[in-house]
Coordinates of C-alpha atoms in Angstrom, one line a residue:
Chain Y
M155 CA 53.8 87.0 -16.3
I156 CA 50.7 87.7 -18.4
E157 CA 48.3 84.8 -18.5
V158 CA 45.3 86.4 -20.2
V159 CA 45.4 88.9 -23.0
Y160 CA 42.1 90.6 -24.1
V161 CA 42.2 92.0 -27.6
E162 CA 39.8 94.4 -29.1
E163 CA 38.4 93.0 -32.3
A164 CA 39.4 96.2 -34.2
V165 CA 43.1 95.9 -33.4
R166 CA 43.4 92.1 -33.7
D167 CA 45.5 92.5 -36.9
H168 CA 47.5 95.5 -35.8
P169 CA 51.2 94.6 -36.2
R170 CA 51.9 95.8 -32.7
V171 CA 49.2 93.4 -31.3
Q172 CA 50.7 90.6 -33.4
A173 CA 54.1 91.2 -32.0
L174 CA 52.8 91.4 -28.4
L175 CA 50.8 88.2 -28.8
S176 CA 53.9 86.4 -30.1
R177 CA 55.7 87.5 -26.9
F178 CA 52.9 86.0 -24.7
R179 CA 52.5 82.7 -26.6
E180 CA 51.3 80.9 -23.5
A181 CA 48.6 83.4 -22.6
T182 CA 44.9 82.8 -23.2
V183 CA 43.7 85.3 -25.8
V184 CA 40.2 86.6 -25.4
S185 CA 38.5 88.7 -28.0
C186 CA 36.4 91.7 -26.9
R187 CA 34.5 94.5 -28.7
R188 CA 35.8 97.4 -26.6
Y189 CA 38.2 97.4 -23.7
T190 CA 35.6 99.1 -21.5
E191 CA 33.6 95.8 -21.6
V192 CA 36.4 94.2 -19.6
F193 CA 37.8 97.1 -17.7
N194 CA 34.8 99.1 -16.6
P195 CA 32.2 96.7 -15.0
A196 CA 31.4 97.5 -11.4
A197 CA 31.6 93.9 -10.2
Q198 CA 35.4 93.8 -10.1
N199 CA 37.9 93.8 -7.3
F200 CA 41.1 95.8 -7.8
R201 CA 42.9 94.0 -5.0
L202 CA 42.1 90.5 -6.2
Q203 CA 43.0 91.3 -9.8
K204 CA 46.3 92.8 -8.8
R205 CA 47.3 89.2 -8.0
R206 CA 47.2 88.3 -11.7
P207 CA 46.5 91.3 -13.9
A208 CA 45.6 90.6 -17.5
L209 CA 46.8 92.7 -20.5
I210 CA 44.1 94.4 -22.6
L211 CA 45.2 95.6 -26.0
A212 CA 43.0 98.4 -27.3
H213 CA 42.6 101.4 -29.6
K214 CA 42.6 104.8 -27.9
H215 CA 39.6 106.8 -29.2
G216 CA 39.0 110.5 -28.6
A217 CA 41.6 112.9 -27.3
A218 CA 44.9 111.2 -26.8
V219 CA 46.5 114.3 -25.1
L220 CA 44.7 116.2 -22.4
E221 CA 45.5 119.4 -20.3
A222 CA 47.2 118.5 -17.1
P223 CA 45.4 119.2 -13.8
E224 CA 46.1 122.7 -12.4
H225 CA 49.5 122.9 -10.6
Y226 CA 50.6 119.6 -12.2
G227 CA 54.0 120.6 -13.6
V228 CA 57.4 121.9 -13.1
G229 CA 57.2 125.5 -14.0
G230 CA 56.0 125.1 -17.6
R231 CA 53.4 127.4 -19.0
H232 CA 51.4 124.8 -21.0
N233 CA 51.1 121.4 -19.4
Y234 CA 49.6 118.3 -21.0
Y235 CA 49.4 114.6 -20.2
F236 CA 48.8 111.5 -22.1
S237 CA 48.4 107.8 -21.1
H238 CA 49.3 105.2 -23.6
M239 CA 48.6 102.7 -20.7
L240 CA 46.2 102.5 -17.8
N241 CA 47.4 100.9 -14.6
C242 CA 50.8 100.1 -13.3
V243 CA 52.9 97.0 -12.8
Y244 CA 53.7 98.1 -9.3
D245 CA 51.3 98.0 -6.4
C246 CA 51.8 101.1 -4.2
R247 CA 49.3 101.3 -1.5
Y248 CA 48.9 105.0 -1.7
C249 CA 48.3 105.0 -5.5
F250 CA 45.1 106.8 -6.6
L251 CA 44.7 104.3 -9.5
Q252 CA 43.3 101.8 -6.9
G253 CA 40.5 104.3 -6.2
M254 CA 40.0 105.5 -9.8
Y255 CA 39.7 102.2 -11.6
R256 CA 37.6 99.1 -10.9
S257 CA 40.1 96.8 -12.7
A258 CA 43.8 96.2 -12.1
H259 CA 44.3 94.9 -15.7
Y260 CA 46.8 96.7 -17.8
V261 CA 45.2 98.5 -20.7
L262 CA 47.7 99.3 -23.5
F263 CA 46.6 101.5 -26.4
V264 CA 48.4 100.3 -29.4
N265 CA 47.8 103.2 -31.8
Y266 CA 51.0 105.0 -30.7
E267 CA 51.0 107.1 -33.8
D268 CA 47.8 108.8 -32.7
F269 CA 49.5 109.9 -29.5
D270 CA 52.4 111.3 -31.6
Q271 CA 50.0 113.2 -33.9
A272 CA 48.0 114.6 -30.9
I273 CA 51.2 116.0 -29.4
V274 CA 52.3 117.5 -32.8
D275 CA 48.8 119.0 -33.2
M276 CA 48.9 120.5 -29.7
L277 CA 52.3 122.0 -30.3
D278 CA 51.3 123.4 -33.7
G279 CA 48.3 125.1 -32.1
L280 CA 50.3 126.9 -29.5
A281 CA 51.3 130.5 -30.1
E282 CA 54.3 130.3 -27.9
G283 CA 56.0 127.6 -25.9
P284 CA 57.4 125.9 -24.1
A285 CA 54.9 123.1 -23.6
W286 CA 55.3 120.2 -21.3
F287 CA 54.0 116.7 -21.9
F288 CA 53.7 114.4 -18.9
S289 CA 53.7 110.6 -19.4
G290 CA 53.2 108.5 -16.3
Y291 CA 50.0 109.9 -15.0
D292 CA 47.9 106.7 -15.3
C293 CA 50.9 104.3 -15.5
D294 CA 54.6 104.1 -14.9
S295 CA 56.3 105.5 -18.0
L296 CA 59.1 103.0 -18.1
A297 CA 58.3 99.9 -16.1
F298 CA 56.5 98.1 -19.0
E299 CA 58.8 99.6 -21.7
P300 CA 60.5 96.3 -22.5
V301 CA 57.1 95.0 -23.5
T302 CA 55.4 98.1 -25.0
R303 CA 58.4 100.0 -26.6
F304 CA 56.2 103.1 -26.5
V305 CA 58.9 105.4 -25.3
A306 CA 61.4 104.2 -27.9
Q307 CA 59.0 105.2 -30.7
L308 CA 58.1 108.5 -29.0
L309 CA 61.6 109.9 -28.4
P310 CA 62.4 110.9 -32.0
L311 CA 59.4 113.2 -32.0
F312 CA 60.7 115.1 -29.0
E313 CA 64.2 115.1 -30.5
G314 CA 62.8 117.0 -33.4
R315 CA 60.7 119.4 -31.3
P316 CA 63.0 121.2 -28.9
E317 CA 60.3 123.6 -27.9
A318 CA 58.4 120.7 -26.2
F319 CA 59.4 118.9 -23.0
L320 CA 58.6 115.3 -22.2
E321 CA 58.6 114.0 -18.6
L322 CA 58.9 110.3 -18.1
R323 CA 57.9 109.5 -14.6
T324 CA 58.9 106.2 -13.1
K325 CA 59.8 104.0 -10.2
S326 CA 61.5 101.5 -12.4
T327 CA 65.0 100.7 -13.4
Q328 CA 64.1 100.1 -17.1
I329 CA 66.4 102.7 -18.6
R330 CA 67.9 100.7 -21.5
T331 CA 65.7 102.5 -24.1
L332 CA 67.3 105.7 -23.0
L333 CA 70.9 104.5 -22.5
R334 CA 70.9 103.0 -26.0
R335 CA 70.8 106.5 -27.6
E336 CA 72.2 110.0 -27.3
P337 CA 70.5 112.1 -24.6
I338 CA 67.7 114.4 -25.7
P339 CA 67.9 117.7 -23.7
N340 CA 64.2 118.2 -23.6
V341 CA 63.4 114.8 -22.1
I342 CA 63.4 114.5 -18.4
T343 CA 63.2 111.2 -16.6
A344 CA 61.7 111.8 -13.2
F345 CA 62.1 109.2 -10.5
S346 CA 59.6 109.0 -7.6
F347 CA 60.8 108.2 -4.1
T348 CA 59.7 107.7 -0.6
P349 CA 62.1 106.7 2.2
A350 CA 63.4 103.1 2.1
A351 CA 61.3 102.0 5.1
V352 CA 58.1 103.5 3.7
S353 CA 58.9 102.0 0.3
R354 CA 59.3 98.6 1.8
S355 CA 56.0 99.0 3.6
L356 CA 53.9 100.5 0.8
E357 CA 55.5 100.2 -2.6
H358 CA 55.0 96.6 -3.4
R359 CA 57.0 95.1 -6.3
V360 CA 59.0 98.3 -6.8
P361 CA 62.7 97.9 -7.2
A362 CA 64.8 98.6 -4.1
L363 CA 65.7 102.2 -3.4
G364 CA 69.4 101.7 -4.0
K365 CA 68.7 100.1 -7.4
R366 CA 66.6 103.0 -8.5
I367 CA 69.2 105.5 -7.4
S368 CA 71.8 103.6 -9.3
A369 CA 69.6 103.7 -12.4
M370 CA 69.2 107.5 -12.0
V371 CA 72.9 108.0 -11.6
R372 CA 73.6 106.0 -14.7
L373 CA 71.2 108.1 -16.7
Q374 CA 72.7 111.3 -15.3
R375 CA 76.2 110.2 -16.1
A376 CA 75.1 109.4 -19.7
G377 CA 73.9 113.0 -20.0
W378 CA 70.2 112.5 -19.6
K379 CA 68.3 115.1 -17.5
V380 CA 66.7 113.6 -14.4
G381 CA 64.2 114.9 -11.9
L382 CA 63.1 113.9 -8.4
R383 CA 59.5 113.4 -7.5
L384 CA 58.7 113.2 -3.8
D385 CA 55.0 113.0 -4.2
P386 CA 53.3 111.7 -2.1
L387 CA 55.1 112.6 1.1
I388 CA 54.0 109.9 3.6
H389 CA 53.7 110.6 7.3
C390 CA 55.4 107.9 9.2
A391 CA 57.1 107.3 12.5
D392 CA 60.2 109.4 12.7
F393 CA 59.1 111.3 9.5
E394 CA 61.9 113.9 9.7
A395 CA 64.7 111.4 10.2
Q396 CA 63.3 109.2 7.4
Y397 CA 63.1 112.0 4.8
R398 CA 66.4 113.5 5.9
Q399 CA 68.1 110.2 5.3
L400 CA 66.4 109.8 1.9
F401 CA 67.6 113.2 0.8
Q402 CA 71.1 112.3 1.9
Q403 CA 71.0 109.1 0.0
L404 CA 69.8 110.8 -3.1
F405 CA 72.1 113.8 -3.2
C406 CA 75.2 111.9 -2.1
S407 CA 74.8 109.8 -5.2
L408 CA 73.4 112.3 -7.7
D409 CA 75.0 115.5 -9.0
P410 CA 72.6 118.0 -7.3
D411 CA 73.6 120.7 -9.8
A412 CA 72.4 118.5 -12.6
V413 CA 69.0 117.6 -11.2
H414 CA 66.5 119.3 -13.4
S415 CA 63.7 119.7 -10.9
V416 CA 62.4 118.4 -7.6
S417 CA 58.7 118.3 -6.9
Y418 CA 57.1 117.3 -3.6
G419 CA 53.6 117.0 -2.4
P420 CA 51.7 115.5 0.5
F421 CA 49.6 112.4 0.3
R422 CA 46.1 113.5 -0.8
L423 CA 43.2 111.9 -2.5
P424 CA 39.7 112.6 -3.6
R425 CA 37.4 111.3 -0.9
A426 CA 35.6 108.9 -3.2
Y427 CA 38.9 107.3 -4.2
F428 CA 39.9 107.1 -0.6
K429 CA 36.7 105.3 0.4
R430 CA 37.2 102.7 -2.3
M431 CA 40.8 102.2 -1.3
L432 CA 39.8 101.8 2.3
R433 CA 37.3 99.2 1.3
L434 CA 40.0 97.3 -0.5
Y435 CA 42.5 97.5 2.3
P436 CA 40.8 98.2 5.6
A437 CA 43.7 96.9 7.6
E438 CA 46.2 99.2 5.8
P439 CA 48.0 101.4 8.4
L440 CA 48.4 104.2 5.9
F441 CA 44.7 104.7 5.7
A442 CA 44.3 104.5 9.5
G443 CA 46.8 107.4 9.9
P444 CA 46.2 111.0 10.9
L445 CA 44.1 111.9 7.9
E446 CA 41.4 114.5 7.7
H447 CA 38.4 114.6 5.5
S448 CA 37.3 118.0 4.2
A449 CA 36.1 119.6 1.0
G450 CA 35.8 116.3 -0.8
R451 CA 39.4 115.3 -0.2
V452 CA 41.4 113.3 2.3
S453 CA 44.8 114.6 3.4
Y454 CA 47.0 115.1 6.4
G455 CA 45.1 118.4 7.0
D456 CA 46.0 121.9 8.0
G457 CA 48.2 121.0 10.9
L458 CA 50.4 118.2 9.7
E459 CA 50.5 118.9 5.9
P460 CA 52.2 122.3 6.1
E461 CA 54.7 121.0 8.7
M462 CA 55.7 118.1 6.4
M463 CA 55.9 120.4 3.4
S464 CA 58.0 123.1 5.0
F465 CA 60.3 120.5 6.6
C466 CA 61.0 119.0 3.2
R467 CA 61.4 122.3 1.5
E468 CA 64.0 123.4 4.1
E469 CA 65.9 120.2 3.8
L470 CA 65.8 120.1 0.0
E471 CA 67.0 123.7 -0.2
R472 CA 70.3 122.5 1.3
F473 CA 70.9 120.6 -1.9
V474 CA 68.9 122.3 -4.6
P475 CA 68.2 126.0 -5.3
A476 CA 64.7 127.1 -4.6
E477 CA 63.9 127.9 -8.2
R478 CA 64.2 124.2 -9.0
L479 CA 61.8 123.1 -6.2
Y480 CA 58.1 122.7 -7.1
P481 CA 55.6 122.1 -4.4
C482 CA 52.5 120.2 -5.4
V483 CA 49.7 121.5 -3.2
A484 CA 46.8 121.9 -5.5
P485 CA 43.5 120.5 -4.6
V486 CA 43.1 116.9 -6.0
Chain N
M214 CA 30.3 80.2 1.6
I215 CA 30.5 78.3 -1.7
H216 CA 27.4 78.5 -3.8
L217 CA 27.0 76.0 -6.6
V218 CA 24.3 76.7 -9.2
I219 CA 23.4 73.7 -11.3
A220 CA 20.7 73.4 -13.9
L221 CA 19.9 69.7 -13.9
P222 CA 19.6 67.0 -11.2
A223 CA 22.0 64.8 -13.3
E224 CA 24.6 67.5 -13.3
A225 CA 24.2 68.0 -9.6
R226 CA 24.5 64.4 -8.5
P227 CA 28.3 64.0 -8.7
L228 CA 28.7 67.3 -6.7
I229 CA 26.1 66.2 -4.1
T230 CA 27.9 62.9 -3.7
H231 CA 31.4 64.4 -3.6
Y232 CA 30.6 67.1 -1.0
R233 CA 28.2 64.8 0.9
L234 CA 25.4 67.4 0.7
Q235 CA 22.0 66.9 2.3
R236 CA 18.8 68.1 0.9
R237 CA 17.3 70.9 3.0
P238 CA 13.9 69.8 4.4
G239 CA 10.7 71.5 3.5
N240 CA 9.2 72.8 0.2
S241 CA 11.4 75.4 -1.3
V242 CA 11.2 77.2 -4.6
F243 CA 14.3 75.4 -5.7
P244 CA 15.8 72.2 -4.3
I245 CA 18.7 73.2 -2.1
Y246 CA 21.4 70.8 -0.9
A247 CA 23.8 71.9 1.8
G248 CA 26.9 70.7 3.6
A249 CA 29.9 72.3 5.4
G250 CA 30.4 75.7 3.8
I251 CA 28.6 74.7 0.6
R252 CA 25.1 75.2 -0.8
L253 CA 24.0 73.8 -4.1
V254 CA 20.8 74.8 -5.9
V255 CA 19.2 72.9 -8.7
S256 CA 17.8 75.7 -10.9
G257 CA 16.3 73.9 -13.8
P258 CA 17.3 74.8 -17.4
G259 CA 17.4 78.3 -18.8
K260 CA 19.0 81.6 -18.0
L261 CA 15.9 83.0 -16.1
A262 CA 15.7 79.9 -13.9
S263 CA 19.5 80.2 -13.2
A264 CA 19.2 83.9 -12.4
A265 CA 16.2 83.2 -10.1
A266 CA 18.1 80.4 -8.3
V267 CA 21.0 82.7 -7.7
G268 CA 18.6 85.2 -6.2
Y269 CA 17.1 82.5 -4.1
L270 CA 20.5 81.5 -2.7
C271 CA 21.4 85.1 -2.1
A272 CA 18.3 85.5 0.1
I273 CA 19.1 82.3 2.0
G274 CA 22.7 83.3 2.5
A275 CA 22.0 87.0 3.4
G276 CA 23.4 86.6 6.9
D277 CA 26.5 84.6 5.9
P278 CA 29.7 86.1 7.2
G279 CA 32.5 86.8 4.7
G280 CA 30.6 86.7 1.4
A281 CA 30.3 84.0 -1.1
V282 CA 31.9 82.4 -4.2
W283 CA 29.6 81.3 -7.0
L284 CA 30.2 78.5 -9.5
N285 CA 27.9 77.4 -12.2
V286 CA 28.7 73.9 -13.3
G287 CA 27.0 72.2 -16.2
V288 CA 27.2 70.7 -19.6
A289 CA 27.6 72.6 -22.9
G290 CA 27.8 71.9 -26.6
H291 CA 30.8 72.8 -28.8
R292 CA 31.3 72.2 -32.5
D293 CA 34.7 70.6 -32.2
H294 CA 35.8 69.8 -28.6
A295 CA 35.8 66.2 -27.4
L296 CA 33.0 65.0 -25.2
G297 CA 33.9 65.2 -21.6
A298 CA 36.4 68.0 -22.0
G299 CA 36.1 70.7 -19.2
F300 CA 36.6 74.4 -19.5
L301 CA 36.6 77.4 -17.2
V302 CA 34.7 80.2 -19.1
H303 CA 36.5 83.4 -19.9
S304 CA 33.7 85.2 -21.7
I305 CA 30.0 84.9 -21.8
E306 CA 27.7 86.2 -24.5
E307 CA 24.0 86.3 -24.2
R308 CA 23.0 85.6 -27.7
E309 CA 19.5 87.2 -27.4
S310 CA 20.8 90.6 -26.3
G311 CA 24.4 90.5 -27.5
R312 CA 25.6 91.5 -23.9
R313 CA 28.9 90.1 -22.9
W314 CA 30.7 89.5 -19.6
Y315 CA 34.3 88.6 -19.0
P316 CA 34.8 86.7 -15.7
P317 CA 38.2 87.8 -14.5
R318 CA 40.5 84.9 -14.2
V319 CA 42.6 85.4 -11.1
I320 CA 42.8 81.8 -9.8
S321 CA 45.4 79.4 -11.0
V322 CA 43.8 76.1 -12.0
D323 CA 45.0 73.4 -14.4
C324 CA 42.2 73.5 -17.0
G325 CA 41.5 75.0 -20.3
S326 CA 39.3 78.0 -20.9
A327 CA 36.7 78.9 -23.5
S328 CA 34.1 81.4 -24.5
L329 CA 30.5 80.6 -23.7
I330 CA 27.4 81.6 -25.7
T331 CA 24.1 81.4 -23.8
V332 CA 21.1 80.6 -26.0
G333 CA 17.4 80.2 -25.5
A334 CA 17.1 76.7 -26.9
P335 CA 19.6 73.8 -27.4
E336 CA 22.0 74.6 -30.2
T337 CA 22.8 71.8 -32.6
D338 CA 24.6 73.6 -35.4
Y339 CA 27.3 75.3 -33.3
P340 CA 27.8 78.1 -35.8
E341 CA 30.5 79.9 -33.8
E342 CA 33.7 78.9 -32.0
G343 CA 32.5 78.7 -28.4
L344 CA 30.6 76.6 -25.9
Y345 CA 26.8 76.7 -26.0
D346 CA 24.7 76.6 -22.9
M347 CA 21.3 77.9 -21.7
E348 CA 22.2 79.3 -18.2
G349 CA 25.6 81.0 -18.1
A350 CA 24.5 84.6 -18.9
G351 CA 21.6 84.5 -16.4
F352 CA 23.8 83.1 -13.7
Y353 CA 26.7 85.5 -14.2
A354 CA 24.6 88.6 -14.5
M355 CA 22.8 87.8 -11.2
A356 CA 25.7 86.4 -9.2
T357 CA 27.9 89.5 -9.8
R358 CA 25.3 91.5 -8.0
D359 CA 26.3 89.6 -4.9
A360 CA 30.0 89.0 -5.4
S361 CA 32.9 90.4 -7.3
G362 CA 33.5 88.9 -10.8
E363 CA 36.7 87.2 -9.8
L364 CA 34.6 85.0 -7.4
V365 CA 31.9 84.2 -9.9
Q366 CA 32.9 81.5 -12.5
C367 CA 31.4 79.0 -14.9
Y368 CA 32.8 75.6 -15.5
K369 CA 31.4 73.7 -18.5
V370 CA 31.8 70.1 -19.6
V371 CA 31.3 69.3 -23.3
S372 CA 28.3 67.0 -23.6
D373 CA 27.6 67.3 -27.4
N374 CA 29.4 68.3 -30.5
A375 CA 28.9 68.3 -34.3
L376 CA 29.5 64.5 -34.3
A377 CA 27.3 63.8 -31.3
P378 CA 24.6 66.5 -31.2
A379 CA 22.6 67.5 -28.1
P380 CA 19.4 65.4 -28.4
R381 CA 21.3 62.2 -28.0
V382 CA 22.6 63.0 -24.5
D383 CA 20.8 61.4 -21.7
A384 CA 20.8 62.0 -17.9
R385 CA 23.2 59.1 -17.2
Q386 CA 25.7 60.4 -19.7
V387 CA 25.5 63.9 -18.2
E388 CA 26.1 62.5 -14.7
A389 CA 29.1 60.6 -16.0
L390 CA 30.5 63.6 -17.9
I391 CA 30.3 65.9 -14.8
G392 CA 31.6 63.0 -12.6
G393 CA 34.7 62.7 -14.9
Q394 CA 35.5 66.4 -14.3
M395 CA 35.2 66.3 -10.5
P396 CA 39.0 66.7 -9.9
A397 CA 39.1 69.9 -12.0
I398 CA 35.8 71.2 -10.5
T399 CA 36.9 70.7 -6.9
G400 CA 40.2 72.4 -7.8
V401 CA 38.2 75.4 -9.1
V402 CA 36.1 75.4 -5.9
E403 CA 39.1 75.3 -3.6
A404 CA 40.9 78.1 -5.6
L405 CA 37.9 80.3 -5.4
E406 CA 37.4 79.7 -1.7
A407 CA 41.1 80.5 -1.1
L408 CA 40.7 83.7 -3.1
R409 CA 37.6 84.7 -1.1
R410 CA 39.5 84.4 2.1
E411 CA 42.0 87.0 0.9
L412 CA 39.3 89.6 0.9
P413 CA 39.0 91.9 3.9
G414 CA 36.3 91.3 6.5
S415 CA 37.6 88.3 8.2
E416 CA 35.5 86.2 10.5
A417 CA 37.7 87.2 13.4
G418 CA 36.9 90.9 12.7
R419 CA 33.2 90.0 12.5
A420 CA 33.4 88.3 15.9
A421 CA 34.9 91.4 17.5
L422 CA 32.1 93.5 16.0
D423 CA 29.5 91.1 17.2
G424 CA 30.9 91.4 20.7
F425 CA 30.3 95.1 20.8
L426 CA 26.9 94.9 19.1
G427 CA 25.9 92.3 21.7
R428 CA 26.8 94.6 24.6
W429 CA 25.6 98.0 23.6
R430 CA 23.0 99.4 21.2
F431 CA 24.1 101.3 18.1
S432 CA 22.1 103.0 15.5
A433 CA 22.8 102.0 11.8
A434 CA 25.1 105.0 11.4
E435 CA 26.8 104.3 14.7
R436 CA 27.3 100.7 13.8
H437 CA 29.0 101.8 10.5
R438 CA 31.3 104.1 12.5
L439 CA 32.0 101.3 15.0
E440 CA 33.1 99.0 12.1
R441 CA 35.4 101.7 10.7
L442 CA 36.9 102.4 14.1
L443 CA 37.5 98.7 14.8
D444 CA 39.1 98.3 11.4
R445 CA 41.4 101.3 12.1
H446 CA 42.4 99.9 15.4
A447 CA 43.1 96.5 13.8
A448 CA 45.3 98.4 11.2
L449 CA 47.2 100.3 13.9
S450 CA 47.5 97.5 16.4
P451 CA 47.6 94.3 14.5
G452 CA 47.4 91.2 16.8
R453 CA 45.9 93.2 19.7
P454 CA 42.2 93.1 19.1
L455 CA 39.9 95.2 21.2
E456 CA 37.5 93.5 23.5
P457 CA 34.2 94.9 24.8
A458 CA 35.6 94.4 28.3
D459 CA 38.1 97.2 27.5
F460 CA 35.2 99.6 27.5
R461 CA 33.2 98.2 30.4
F462 CA 32.8 101.6 32.0
C463 CA 30.9 102.9 29.0
R464 CA 27.1 102.9 29.4
A465 CA 25.9 103.5 25.9
G466 CA 27.0 103.0 22.3
P467 CA 28.0 106.6 21.6
E468 CA 30.2 106.6 24.7
V469 CA 32.0 103.5 23.4
L470 CA 32.6 105.3 20.1
R471 CA 34.1 108.4 21.8
A472 CA 36.3 106.2 23.9
L473 CA 37.4 104.2 20.9
E474 CA 38.2 107.4 19.0
A475 CA 40.2 108.7 21.9
R476 CA 42.2 105.5 22.0
L477 CA 42.9 105.7 18.3
A478 CA 44.1 109.3 18.5
G479 CA 47.0 108.1 20.5
L480 CA 47.9 105.5 17.9
T481 CA 47.7 107.4 14.6
G482 CA 51.2 108.8 14.7
R483 CA 52.4 105.2 14.2
A484 CA 50.4 104.9 11.0
V485 CA 53.2 103.7 8.8
E486 CA 55.8 102.3 11.0
A487 CA 59.3 102.7 9.7
G488 CA 60.5 99.3 8.6
A489 CA 57.0 97.8 8.8

């Protein structure tokens, strides 16, 4: 439930803003000059704001599409990402957004067409493809879709550009936008998972594991390509049994041969983000775990991390051929 | 700790009465009234006075455990709103500089909200939609140096409007206007205090730390490390707080830290308990 909507003065009359405001009639509407006035001040507490995040409607200035970080991808040569939204409706304790942003408010950039144009420009500037475009870096790609309708307007672009791939990354079950239309072969919906017990402990407000697997199965049966994202891998009591069970649950329900890609990577954070997250949640067991600090990053370290990665790889190879497995091990 | 920052004695009186606050003895820069968990300062009018009063309360409350919430209560003008109407402020503009702040509204309270424009002299024309006061910007800018914005709020009661402009308001009316909003004001105070308690750094944790600090000597860096280790232990063994007596064989602070680290090493494998 959104109780406060901040609106940049410049987009106040934008039809999308008007439509969103009519959806949240009961909300207090507050005018601002730039979203950064609300979103960026230092004296804010992400944890407290997560109780009642506001919605900020803004115009995206500058580059709408950016090069993805190194090793972020599933085998593509050119990798880009874009964020029509900042922050996520879920509250996962391991999420780097808690360390990156001061505010937990949702920022929605309403100039969707500028994202479309930036993607087209990027594609037109490439000598050869294919190019991958990742949504869901700063937000969940589908969780807020019933409100934003961003993906619905984006899909036709990719339908007409088969040389470009779109990844929608999600923990949600909001798949109606996709099911309403014919599948598009170059659109991959990638679902993120941790074992059920870890999810219950750390992924607050996220739909139950079973519901997400069901959503994935429905998409797969409808002909949409789906992917699995096991990033971050979380160390926990009985790690191997937990992850083995998760893989069983996933591949018993899904058609493994039709899973587009599986990526997996250990929990890791820039040290500055980790410090902020620890200040927000000093009593969080995840942050008290066997983590090591080195070279500006916090991770499970040289001992545990390779063990976790190789265990998962071996287990995953029982279901999926190696060429569809993508480890995410790059520095953060 | 709840810090109330009030410009005028007439605005302060209903709060002093309601919370049964007592004036602190002695000559202080600003009059301070205090009671159980509450301090109230009477700043005098104007944003500079308000900011200075916040700074003064910060200095007084420097040793308070658990941080503070800050509430500025006062009267304000508005072109159209009825006299006596109360509003929690959702944006503050300092007219002189054009700077704006947006106090995040995380608490759930049953009152309206409005924008606030802080001016240097009483406004009688009310040219824009918004409340007019003389303190809000100074208060908010300063108080957010001490506390997160969610815990810093302004509550304004309309004292004048286009039909009843500012010069006609006297002290008795101001007192009555604030007094009429006490249920809403106390609701805001309670909600803010409840929100503050959700922040980490509980008084129980502080007591545990004090126990160690009272028994051994720690340098500033060691103290910081001790705090982190105690936090980690609390995360890994909730409900089983460490006592200084558990380390009675340690002779010095660094030895305590090593023993604590060794104890934690045996617990980290349980970091995220399955089914927790």
